[in-house]
PDB file of C-alpha atoms in Angstrom:
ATOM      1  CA  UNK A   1      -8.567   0.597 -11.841  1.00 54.00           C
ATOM      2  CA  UNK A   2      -9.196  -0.812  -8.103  1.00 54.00           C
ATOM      3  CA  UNK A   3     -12.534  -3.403  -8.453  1.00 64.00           C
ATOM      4  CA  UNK A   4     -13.533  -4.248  -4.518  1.00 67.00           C
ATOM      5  CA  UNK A   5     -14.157  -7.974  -4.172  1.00 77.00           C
ATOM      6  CA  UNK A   6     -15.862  -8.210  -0.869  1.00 77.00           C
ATOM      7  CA  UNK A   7     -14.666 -12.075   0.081  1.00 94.00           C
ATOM      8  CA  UNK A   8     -11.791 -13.583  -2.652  1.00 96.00           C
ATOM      9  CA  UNK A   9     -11.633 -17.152  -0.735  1.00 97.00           C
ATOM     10  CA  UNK A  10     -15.447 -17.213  -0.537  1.00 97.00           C
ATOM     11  CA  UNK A  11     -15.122 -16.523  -4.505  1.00 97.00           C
ATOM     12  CA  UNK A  12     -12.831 -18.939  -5.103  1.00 98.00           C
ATOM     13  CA  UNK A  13     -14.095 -21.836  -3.341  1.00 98.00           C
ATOM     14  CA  UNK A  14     -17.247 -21.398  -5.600  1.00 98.00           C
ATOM     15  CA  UNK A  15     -14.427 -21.198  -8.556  1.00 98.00           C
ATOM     16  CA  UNK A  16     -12.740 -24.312  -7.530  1.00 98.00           C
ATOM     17  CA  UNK A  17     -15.625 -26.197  -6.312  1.00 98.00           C
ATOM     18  CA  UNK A  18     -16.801 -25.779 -10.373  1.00 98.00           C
ATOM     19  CA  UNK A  19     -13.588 -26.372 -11.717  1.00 98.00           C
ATOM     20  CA  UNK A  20     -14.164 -29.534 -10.370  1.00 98.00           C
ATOM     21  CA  UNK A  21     -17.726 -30.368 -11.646  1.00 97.00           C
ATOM     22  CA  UNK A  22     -15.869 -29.274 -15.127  1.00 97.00           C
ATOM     23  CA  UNK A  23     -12.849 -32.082 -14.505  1.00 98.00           C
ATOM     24  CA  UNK A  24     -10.470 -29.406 -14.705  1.00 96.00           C
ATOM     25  CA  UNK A  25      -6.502 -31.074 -15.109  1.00 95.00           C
ATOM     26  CA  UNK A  26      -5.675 -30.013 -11.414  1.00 96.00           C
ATOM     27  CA  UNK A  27      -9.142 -31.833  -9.506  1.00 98.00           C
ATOM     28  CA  UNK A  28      -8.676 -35.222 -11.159  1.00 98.00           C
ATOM     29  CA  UNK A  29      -7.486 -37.631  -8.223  1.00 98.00           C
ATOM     30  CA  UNK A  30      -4.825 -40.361  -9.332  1.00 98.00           C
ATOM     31  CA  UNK A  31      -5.396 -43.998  -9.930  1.00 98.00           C
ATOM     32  CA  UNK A  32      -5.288 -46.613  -7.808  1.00 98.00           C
ATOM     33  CA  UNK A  33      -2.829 -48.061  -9.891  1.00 98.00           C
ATOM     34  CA  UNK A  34      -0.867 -44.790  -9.129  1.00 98.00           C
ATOM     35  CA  UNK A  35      -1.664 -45.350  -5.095  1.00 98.00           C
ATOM     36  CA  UNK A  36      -0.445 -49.216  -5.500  1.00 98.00           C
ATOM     37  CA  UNK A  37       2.667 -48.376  -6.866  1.00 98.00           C
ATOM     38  CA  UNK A  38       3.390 -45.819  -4.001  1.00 98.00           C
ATOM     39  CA  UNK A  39       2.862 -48.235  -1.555  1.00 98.00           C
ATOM     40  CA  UNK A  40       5.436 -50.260  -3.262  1.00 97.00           C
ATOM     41  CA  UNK A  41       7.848 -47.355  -2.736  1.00 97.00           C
ATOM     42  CA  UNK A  42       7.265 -46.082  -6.846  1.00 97.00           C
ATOM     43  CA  UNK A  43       5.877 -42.666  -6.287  1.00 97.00           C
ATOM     44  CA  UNK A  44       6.205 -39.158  -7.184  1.00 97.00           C
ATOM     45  CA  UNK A  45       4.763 -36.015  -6.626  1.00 98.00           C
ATOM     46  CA  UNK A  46       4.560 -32.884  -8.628  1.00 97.00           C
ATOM     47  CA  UNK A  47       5.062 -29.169  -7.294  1.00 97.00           C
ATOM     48  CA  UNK A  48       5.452 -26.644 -10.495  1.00 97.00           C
ATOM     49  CA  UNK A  49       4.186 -27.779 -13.603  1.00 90.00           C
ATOM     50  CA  UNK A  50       4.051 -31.440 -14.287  1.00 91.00           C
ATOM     51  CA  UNK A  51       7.721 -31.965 -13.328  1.00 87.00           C
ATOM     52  CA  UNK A  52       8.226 -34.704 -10.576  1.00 95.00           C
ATOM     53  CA  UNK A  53       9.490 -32.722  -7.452  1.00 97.00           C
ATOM     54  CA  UNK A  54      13.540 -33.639  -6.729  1.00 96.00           C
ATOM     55  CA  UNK A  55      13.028 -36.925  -4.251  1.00 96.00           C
ATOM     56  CA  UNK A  56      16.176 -35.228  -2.224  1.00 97.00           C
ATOM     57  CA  UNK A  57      13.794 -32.457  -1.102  1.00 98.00           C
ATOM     58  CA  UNK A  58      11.752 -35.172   0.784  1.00 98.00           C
ATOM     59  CA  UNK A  59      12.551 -37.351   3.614  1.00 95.00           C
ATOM     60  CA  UNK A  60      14.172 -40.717   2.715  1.00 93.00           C
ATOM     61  CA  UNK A  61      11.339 -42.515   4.665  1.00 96.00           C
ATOM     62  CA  UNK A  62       7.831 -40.818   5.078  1.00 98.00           C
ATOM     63  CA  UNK A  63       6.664 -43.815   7.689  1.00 97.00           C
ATOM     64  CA  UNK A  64       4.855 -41.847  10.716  1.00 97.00           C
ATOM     65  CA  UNK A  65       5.772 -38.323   9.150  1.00 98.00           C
ATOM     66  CA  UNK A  66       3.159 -35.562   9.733  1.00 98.00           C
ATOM     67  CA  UNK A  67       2.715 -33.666   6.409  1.00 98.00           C
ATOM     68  CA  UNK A  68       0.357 -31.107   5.866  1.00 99.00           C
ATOM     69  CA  UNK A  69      -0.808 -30.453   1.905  1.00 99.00           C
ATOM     70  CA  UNK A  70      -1.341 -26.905   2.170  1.00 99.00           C
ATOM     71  CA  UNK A  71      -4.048 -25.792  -0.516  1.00 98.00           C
ATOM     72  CA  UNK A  72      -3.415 -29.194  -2.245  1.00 98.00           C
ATOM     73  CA  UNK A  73      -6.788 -30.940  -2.274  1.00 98.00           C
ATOM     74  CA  UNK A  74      -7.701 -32.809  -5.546  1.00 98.00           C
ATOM     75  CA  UNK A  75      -6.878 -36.141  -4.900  1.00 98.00           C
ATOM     76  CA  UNK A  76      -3.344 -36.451  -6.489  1.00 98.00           C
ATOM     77  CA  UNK A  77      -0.267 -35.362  -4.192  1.00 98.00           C
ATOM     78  CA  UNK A  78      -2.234 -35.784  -1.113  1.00 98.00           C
ATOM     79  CA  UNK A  79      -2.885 -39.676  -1.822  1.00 98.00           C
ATOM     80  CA  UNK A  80       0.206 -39.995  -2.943  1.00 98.00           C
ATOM     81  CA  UNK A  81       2.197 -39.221   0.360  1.00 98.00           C
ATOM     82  CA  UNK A  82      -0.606 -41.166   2.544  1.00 98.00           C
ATOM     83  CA  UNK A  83       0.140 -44.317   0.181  1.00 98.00           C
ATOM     84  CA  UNK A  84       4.404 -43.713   0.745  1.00 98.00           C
ATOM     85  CA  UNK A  85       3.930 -44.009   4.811  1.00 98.00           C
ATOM     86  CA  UNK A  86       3.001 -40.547   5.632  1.00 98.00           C
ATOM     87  CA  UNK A  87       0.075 -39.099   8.145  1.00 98.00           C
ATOM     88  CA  UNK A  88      -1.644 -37.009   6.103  1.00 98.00           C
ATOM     89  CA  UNK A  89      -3.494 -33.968   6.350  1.00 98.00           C
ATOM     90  CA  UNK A  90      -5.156 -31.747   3.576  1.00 98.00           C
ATOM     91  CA  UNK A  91      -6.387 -28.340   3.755  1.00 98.00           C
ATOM     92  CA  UNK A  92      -7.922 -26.770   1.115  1.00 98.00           C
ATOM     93  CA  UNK A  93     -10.298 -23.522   0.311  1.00 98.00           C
ATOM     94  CA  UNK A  94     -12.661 -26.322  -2.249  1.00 98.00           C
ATOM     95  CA  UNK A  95     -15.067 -28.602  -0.493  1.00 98.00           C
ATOM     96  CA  UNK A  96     -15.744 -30.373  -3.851  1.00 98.00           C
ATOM     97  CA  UNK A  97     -11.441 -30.456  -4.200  1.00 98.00           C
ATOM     98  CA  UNK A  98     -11.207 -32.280  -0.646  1.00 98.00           C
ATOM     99  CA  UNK A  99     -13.957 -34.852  -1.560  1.00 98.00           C
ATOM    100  CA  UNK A 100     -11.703 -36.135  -4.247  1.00 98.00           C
ATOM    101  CA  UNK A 101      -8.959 -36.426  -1.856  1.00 98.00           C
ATOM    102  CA  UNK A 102     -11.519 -38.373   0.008  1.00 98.00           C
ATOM    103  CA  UNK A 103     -12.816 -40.520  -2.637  1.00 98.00           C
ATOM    104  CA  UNK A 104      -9.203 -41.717  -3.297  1.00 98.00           C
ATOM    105  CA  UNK A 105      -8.679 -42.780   0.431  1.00 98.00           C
ATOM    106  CA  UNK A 106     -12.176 -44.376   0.172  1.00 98.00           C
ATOM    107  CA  UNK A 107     -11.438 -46.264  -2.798  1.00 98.00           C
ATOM    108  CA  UNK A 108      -8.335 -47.295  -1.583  1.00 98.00           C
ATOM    109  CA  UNK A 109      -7.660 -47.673   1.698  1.00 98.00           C
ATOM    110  CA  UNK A 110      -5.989 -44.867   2.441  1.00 98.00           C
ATOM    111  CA  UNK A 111      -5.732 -42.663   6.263  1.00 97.00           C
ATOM    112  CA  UNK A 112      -5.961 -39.350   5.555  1.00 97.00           C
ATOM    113  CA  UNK A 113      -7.537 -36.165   7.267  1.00 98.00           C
ATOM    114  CA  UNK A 114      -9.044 -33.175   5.288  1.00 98.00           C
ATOM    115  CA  UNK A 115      -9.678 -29.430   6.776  1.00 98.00           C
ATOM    116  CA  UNK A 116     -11.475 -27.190   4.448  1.00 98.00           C
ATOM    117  CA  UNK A 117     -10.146 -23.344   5.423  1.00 98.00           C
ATOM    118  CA  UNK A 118      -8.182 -20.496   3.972  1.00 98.00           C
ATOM    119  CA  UNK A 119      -4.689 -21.142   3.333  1.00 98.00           C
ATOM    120  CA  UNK A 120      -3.672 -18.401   5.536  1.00 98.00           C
ATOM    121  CA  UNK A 121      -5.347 -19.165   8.589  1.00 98.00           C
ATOM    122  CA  UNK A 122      -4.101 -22.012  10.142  1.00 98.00           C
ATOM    123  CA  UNK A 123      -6.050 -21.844  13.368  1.00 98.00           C
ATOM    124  CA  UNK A 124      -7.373 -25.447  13.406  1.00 98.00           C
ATOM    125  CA  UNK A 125      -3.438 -26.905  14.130  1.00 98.00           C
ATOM    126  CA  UNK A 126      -1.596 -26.239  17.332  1.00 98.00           C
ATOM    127  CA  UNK A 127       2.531 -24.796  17.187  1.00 98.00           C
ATOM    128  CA  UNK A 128       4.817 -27.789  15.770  1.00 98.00           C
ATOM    129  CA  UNK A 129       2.300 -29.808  14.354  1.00 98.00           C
ATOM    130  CA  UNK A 130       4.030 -31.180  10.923  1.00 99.00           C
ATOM    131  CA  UNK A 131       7.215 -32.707   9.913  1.00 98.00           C
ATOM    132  CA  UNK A 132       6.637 -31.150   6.434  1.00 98.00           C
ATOM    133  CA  UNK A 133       4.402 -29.218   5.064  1.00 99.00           C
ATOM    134  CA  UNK A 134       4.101 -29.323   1.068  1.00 98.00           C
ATOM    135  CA  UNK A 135       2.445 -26.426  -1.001  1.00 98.00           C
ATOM    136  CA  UNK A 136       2.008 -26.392  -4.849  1.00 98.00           C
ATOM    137  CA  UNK A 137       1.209 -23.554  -7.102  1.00 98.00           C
ATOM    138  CA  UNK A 138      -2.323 -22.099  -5.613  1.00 98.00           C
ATOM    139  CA  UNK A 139      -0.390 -18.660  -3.514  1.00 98.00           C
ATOM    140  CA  UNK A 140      -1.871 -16.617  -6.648  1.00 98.00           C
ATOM    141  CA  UNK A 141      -5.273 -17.658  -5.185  1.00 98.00           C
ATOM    142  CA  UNK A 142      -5.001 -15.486  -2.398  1.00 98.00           C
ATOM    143  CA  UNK A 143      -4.105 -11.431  -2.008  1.00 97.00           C
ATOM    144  CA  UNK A 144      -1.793 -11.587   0.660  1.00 97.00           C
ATOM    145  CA  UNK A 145       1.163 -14.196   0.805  1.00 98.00           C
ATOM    146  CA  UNK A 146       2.458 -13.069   4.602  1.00 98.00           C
ATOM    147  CA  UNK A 147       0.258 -14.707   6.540  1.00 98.00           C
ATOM    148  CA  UNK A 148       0.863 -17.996   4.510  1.00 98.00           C
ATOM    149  CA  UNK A 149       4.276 -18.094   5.094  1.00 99.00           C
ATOM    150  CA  UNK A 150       3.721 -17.206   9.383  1.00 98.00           C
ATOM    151  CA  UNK A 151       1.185 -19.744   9.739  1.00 99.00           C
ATOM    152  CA  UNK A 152       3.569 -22.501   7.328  1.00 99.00           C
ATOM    153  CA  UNK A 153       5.868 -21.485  10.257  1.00 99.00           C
ATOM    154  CA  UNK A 154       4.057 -21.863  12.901  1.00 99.00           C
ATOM    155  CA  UNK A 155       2.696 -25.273  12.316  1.00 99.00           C
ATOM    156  CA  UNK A 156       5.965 -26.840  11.199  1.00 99.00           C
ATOM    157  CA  UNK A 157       8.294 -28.594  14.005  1.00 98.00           C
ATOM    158  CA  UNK A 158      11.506 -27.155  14.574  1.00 98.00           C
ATOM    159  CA  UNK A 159      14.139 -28.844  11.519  1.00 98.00           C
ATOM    160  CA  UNK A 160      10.489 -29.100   9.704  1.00 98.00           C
ATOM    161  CA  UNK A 161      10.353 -28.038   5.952  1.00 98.00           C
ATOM    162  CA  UNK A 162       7.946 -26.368   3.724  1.00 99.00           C
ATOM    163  CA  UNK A 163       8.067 -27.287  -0.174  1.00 98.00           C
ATOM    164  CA  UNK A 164       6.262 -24.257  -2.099  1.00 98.00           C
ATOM    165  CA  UNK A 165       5.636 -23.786  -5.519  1.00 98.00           C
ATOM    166  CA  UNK A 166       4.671 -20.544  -6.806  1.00 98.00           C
ATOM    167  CA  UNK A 167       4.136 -18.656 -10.448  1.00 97.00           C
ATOM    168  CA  UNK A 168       7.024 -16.537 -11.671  1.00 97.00           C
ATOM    169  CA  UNK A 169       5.246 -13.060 -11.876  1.00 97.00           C
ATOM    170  CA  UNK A 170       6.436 -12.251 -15.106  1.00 96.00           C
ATOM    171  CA  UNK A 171       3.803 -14.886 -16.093  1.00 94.00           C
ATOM    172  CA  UNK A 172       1.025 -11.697 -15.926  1.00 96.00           C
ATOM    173  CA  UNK A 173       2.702  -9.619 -18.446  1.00 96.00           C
ATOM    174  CA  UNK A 174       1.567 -11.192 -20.910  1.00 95.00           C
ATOM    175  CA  UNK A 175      -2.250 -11.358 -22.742  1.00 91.00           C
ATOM    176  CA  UNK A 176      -3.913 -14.528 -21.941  1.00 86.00           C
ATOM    177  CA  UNK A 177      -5.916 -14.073 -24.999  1.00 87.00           C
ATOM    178  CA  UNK A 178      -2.985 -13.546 -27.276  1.00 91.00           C
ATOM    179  CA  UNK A 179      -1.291 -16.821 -25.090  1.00 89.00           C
ATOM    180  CA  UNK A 180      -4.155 -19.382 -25.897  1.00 86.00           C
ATOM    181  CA  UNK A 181      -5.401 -18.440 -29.307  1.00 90.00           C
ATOM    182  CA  UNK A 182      -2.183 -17.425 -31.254  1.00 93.00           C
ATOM    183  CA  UNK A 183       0.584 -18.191 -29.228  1.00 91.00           C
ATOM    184  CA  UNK A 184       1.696 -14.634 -29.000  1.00 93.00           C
ATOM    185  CA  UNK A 185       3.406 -13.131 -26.252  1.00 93.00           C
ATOM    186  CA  UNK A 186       1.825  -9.573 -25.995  1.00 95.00           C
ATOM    187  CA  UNK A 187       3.196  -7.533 -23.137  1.00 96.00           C
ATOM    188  CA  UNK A 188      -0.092  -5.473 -21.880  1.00 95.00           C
ATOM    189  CA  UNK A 189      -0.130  -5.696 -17.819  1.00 95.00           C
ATOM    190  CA  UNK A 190       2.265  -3.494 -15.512  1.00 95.00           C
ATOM    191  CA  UNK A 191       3.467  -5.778 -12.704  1.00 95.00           C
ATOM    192  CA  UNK A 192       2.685  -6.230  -9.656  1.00 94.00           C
ATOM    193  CA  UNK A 193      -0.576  -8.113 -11.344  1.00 96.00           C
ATOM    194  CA  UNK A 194      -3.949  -8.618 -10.245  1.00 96.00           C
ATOM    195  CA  UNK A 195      -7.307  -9.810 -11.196  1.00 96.00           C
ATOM    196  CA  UNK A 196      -9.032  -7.312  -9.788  1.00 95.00           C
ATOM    197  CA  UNK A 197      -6.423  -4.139  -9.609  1.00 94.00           C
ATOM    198  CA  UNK A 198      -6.075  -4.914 -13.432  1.00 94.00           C
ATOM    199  CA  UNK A 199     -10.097  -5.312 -14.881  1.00 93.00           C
ATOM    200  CA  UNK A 200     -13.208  -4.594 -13.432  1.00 92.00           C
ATOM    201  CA  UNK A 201     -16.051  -7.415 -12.974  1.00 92.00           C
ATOM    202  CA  UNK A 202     -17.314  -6.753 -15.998  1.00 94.00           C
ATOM    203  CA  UNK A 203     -14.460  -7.173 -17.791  1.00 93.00           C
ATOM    204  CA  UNK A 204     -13.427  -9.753 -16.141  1.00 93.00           C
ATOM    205  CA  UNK A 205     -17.003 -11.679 -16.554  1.00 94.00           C
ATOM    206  CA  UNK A 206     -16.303 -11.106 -20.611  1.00 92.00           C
ATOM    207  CA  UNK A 207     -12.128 -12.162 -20.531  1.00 90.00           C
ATOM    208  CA  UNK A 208     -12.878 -14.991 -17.917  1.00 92.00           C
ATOM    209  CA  UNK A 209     -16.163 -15.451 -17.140  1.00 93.00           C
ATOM    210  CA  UNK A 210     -18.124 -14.627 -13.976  1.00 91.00           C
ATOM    211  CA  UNK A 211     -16.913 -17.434 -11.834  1.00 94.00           C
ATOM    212  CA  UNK A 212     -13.417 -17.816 -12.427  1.00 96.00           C
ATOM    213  CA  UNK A 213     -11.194 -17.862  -9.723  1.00 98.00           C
ATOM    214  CA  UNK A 214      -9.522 -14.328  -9.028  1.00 97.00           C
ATOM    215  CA  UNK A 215      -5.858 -14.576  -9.157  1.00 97.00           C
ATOM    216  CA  UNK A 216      -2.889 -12.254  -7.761  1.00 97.00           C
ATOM    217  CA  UNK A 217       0.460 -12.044  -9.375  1.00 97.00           C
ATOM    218  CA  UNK A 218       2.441 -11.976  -6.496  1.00 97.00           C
ATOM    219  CA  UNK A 219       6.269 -10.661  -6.080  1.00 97.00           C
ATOM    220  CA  UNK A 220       9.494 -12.666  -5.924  1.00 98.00           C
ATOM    221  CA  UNK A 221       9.955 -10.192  -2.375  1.00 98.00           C
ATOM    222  CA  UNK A 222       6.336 -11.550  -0.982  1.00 98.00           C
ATOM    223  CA  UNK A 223       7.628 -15.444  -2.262  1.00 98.00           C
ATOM    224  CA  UNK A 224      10.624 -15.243  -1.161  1.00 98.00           C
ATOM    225  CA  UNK A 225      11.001 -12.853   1.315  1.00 98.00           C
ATOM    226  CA  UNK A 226       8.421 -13.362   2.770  1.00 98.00           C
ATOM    227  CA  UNK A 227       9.582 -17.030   3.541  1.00 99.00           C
ATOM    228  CA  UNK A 228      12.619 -15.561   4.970  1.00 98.00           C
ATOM    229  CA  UNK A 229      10.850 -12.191   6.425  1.00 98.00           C
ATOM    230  CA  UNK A 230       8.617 -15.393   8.423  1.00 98.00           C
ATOM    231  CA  UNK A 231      11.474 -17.199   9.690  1.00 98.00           C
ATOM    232  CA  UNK A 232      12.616 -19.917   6.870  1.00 99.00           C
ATOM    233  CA  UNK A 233      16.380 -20.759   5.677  1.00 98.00           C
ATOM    234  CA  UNK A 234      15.873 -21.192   2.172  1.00 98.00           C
ATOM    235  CA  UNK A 235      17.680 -24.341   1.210  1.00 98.00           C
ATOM    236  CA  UNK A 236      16.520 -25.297  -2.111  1.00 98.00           C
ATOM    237  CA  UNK A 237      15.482 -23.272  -5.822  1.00 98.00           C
ATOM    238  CA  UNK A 238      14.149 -24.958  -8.809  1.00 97.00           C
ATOM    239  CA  UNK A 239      12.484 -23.772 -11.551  1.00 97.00           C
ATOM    240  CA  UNK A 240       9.805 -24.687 -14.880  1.00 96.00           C
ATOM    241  CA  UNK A 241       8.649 -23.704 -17.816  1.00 95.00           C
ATOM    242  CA  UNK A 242       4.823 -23.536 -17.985  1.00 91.00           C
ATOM    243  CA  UNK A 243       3.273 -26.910 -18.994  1.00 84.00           C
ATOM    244  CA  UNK A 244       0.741 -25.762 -21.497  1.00 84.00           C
ATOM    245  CA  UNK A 245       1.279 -22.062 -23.095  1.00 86.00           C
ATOM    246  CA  UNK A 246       3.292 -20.403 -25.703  1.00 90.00           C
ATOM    247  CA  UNK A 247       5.700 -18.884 -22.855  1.00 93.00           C
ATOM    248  CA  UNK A 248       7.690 -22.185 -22.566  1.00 92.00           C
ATOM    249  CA  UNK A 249      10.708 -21.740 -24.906  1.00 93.00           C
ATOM    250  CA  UNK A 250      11.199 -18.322 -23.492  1.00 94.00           C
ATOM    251  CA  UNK A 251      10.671 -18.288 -19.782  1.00 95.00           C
ATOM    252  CA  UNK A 252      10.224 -20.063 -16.495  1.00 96.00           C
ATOM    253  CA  UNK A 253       6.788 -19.422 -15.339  1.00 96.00           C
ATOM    254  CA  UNK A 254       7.081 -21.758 -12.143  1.00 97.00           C
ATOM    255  CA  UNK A 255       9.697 -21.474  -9.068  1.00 98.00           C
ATOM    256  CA  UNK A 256      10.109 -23.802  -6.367  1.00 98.00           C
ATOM    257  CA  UNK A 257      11.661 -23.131  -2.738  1.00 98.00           C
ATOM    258  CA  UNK A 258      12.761 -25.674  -0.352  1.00 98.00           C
ATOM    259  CA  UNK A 259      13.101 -23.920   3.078  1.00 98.00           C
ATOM    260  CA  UNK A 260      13.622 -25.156   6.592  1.00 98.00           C
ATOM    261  CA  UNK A 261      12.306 -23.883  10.239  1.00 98.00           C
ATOM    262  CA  UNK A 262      15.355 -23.256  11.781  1.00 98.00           C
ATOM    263  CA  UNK A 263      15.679 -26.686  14.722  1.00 90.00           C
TER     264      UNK A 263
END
């Protein structure tokens, strides 16, 4: 089965851009008690699930550090970093996702730059732009990882480093009904996965719904090669279970790479 989606980012903004009208978990920007306590120096960011990313993967002081938030809008890790001394950018496919980011640095008095684009065009920074460039789950958003991980390249200084999250692609064996009504693990997809390789539009309107975001179950050799196939020393692996389905006792369904542009 081979559906032909004429434009997934154009699709997906729409997706995202309801998902936030709907106050999904992932567009629902962070207090301003949260953005007080970060100025303090009391912060943390999340990368997979809802686990705090290792501090060690960071710099030790963010003051004056360029960090991009690669398909991160939402108004929580973006904030976060801008409150902890950074110069922030935030690109993201969602204008409604980069208005939160906005709303946060209105609210509280935060610098902070947002750049609505698809994550794997990059055109709008020059070469060696960013000290760090930080990118949780949202790959599986878009059907072709390489030129994410070129462009994350690209932009980066030398001795730079990109954080990435990503879903374990075992995650699409599984069916989602079966997941979040009975808590069943039910192998039914082939791997590799995708939204719309795996169901037509019309089934995916009735599993779904119409304007759900597509997703792409990507391979560990597009994650992780491709980091390394673009020019990245892989320096750091962590790993998840997923926050919220019946798959957590059994597997990791998040991964986590901490890789540096060679200086």
């Amino acid at each position: 089965m081979q559906d032909v989606v004429a434009d997934p980012a154009a699709h997906n903004r729409a997706a995202w851009d309801k998902y936030v009208e709907e106050g999904s978990e992932w567009t629902r920007p962070v207090s301003a008690e949260v953005i007080e306590r970060a100025r303090a120096g009391d912060w943390s960011i999340v990368l997979i699930g809802h686990e705090p990313v290792d501090r060690s993967w960071l710099p030790a002081d963010l003051t004056g550090k360029e960090a991009l938030c690669l398909a991160s809008g939402g108004g929580q890790q973006a904030p976060i970093l801008a409150a902890a001394g950074a110069r922030v950018t935030v690109f993201d496919n969602s204008p409604r996702q980069l208005d939160q980011d906005r709303l946060v640095a209105a609210r509280d008095g935060l610098e902070l730059r947002t750049v609505l684009g698809d994550m794997r065009d990059l055109g709008a920074f020059d070469d060696a732009t960013f000290d760090l460039v930080f990118h949780p789950v949202s790959n599986l958003f878009v059907p072709d990882l390489a030129p994410v991980w070129s462009e994350c390249f690209r932009v980066l200084r030398p001795g730079g480093t990109l954080l990435a999250g990503f879903l374990n692609p075992d995650a699409y064996l599984f069916d989602q009904d079966a997941l979040d009504e009975r808590d069943e693990l039910i192998v039914v997809h082939k791997l590799p996965y995708s939204d719309v390789t795996h169901y037509s539009a019309e089934q995916r309107a009735a599993k779904f719904g119409a304007d759900a975001a597509l997703e792409y179950g990507h391979t560990l050799t597009d994650q992780i090669g491709g980091q390394l196939a673009a020019g990245f020393v892989l320096t750091g692996f962590a790993e998840a279970p997923h926050h919220s389905d019946a798959s957590a006792p059994y597997m990791s369904s998040y991964f986590a790479t901490l890789a540096v542009k060679p200086g």
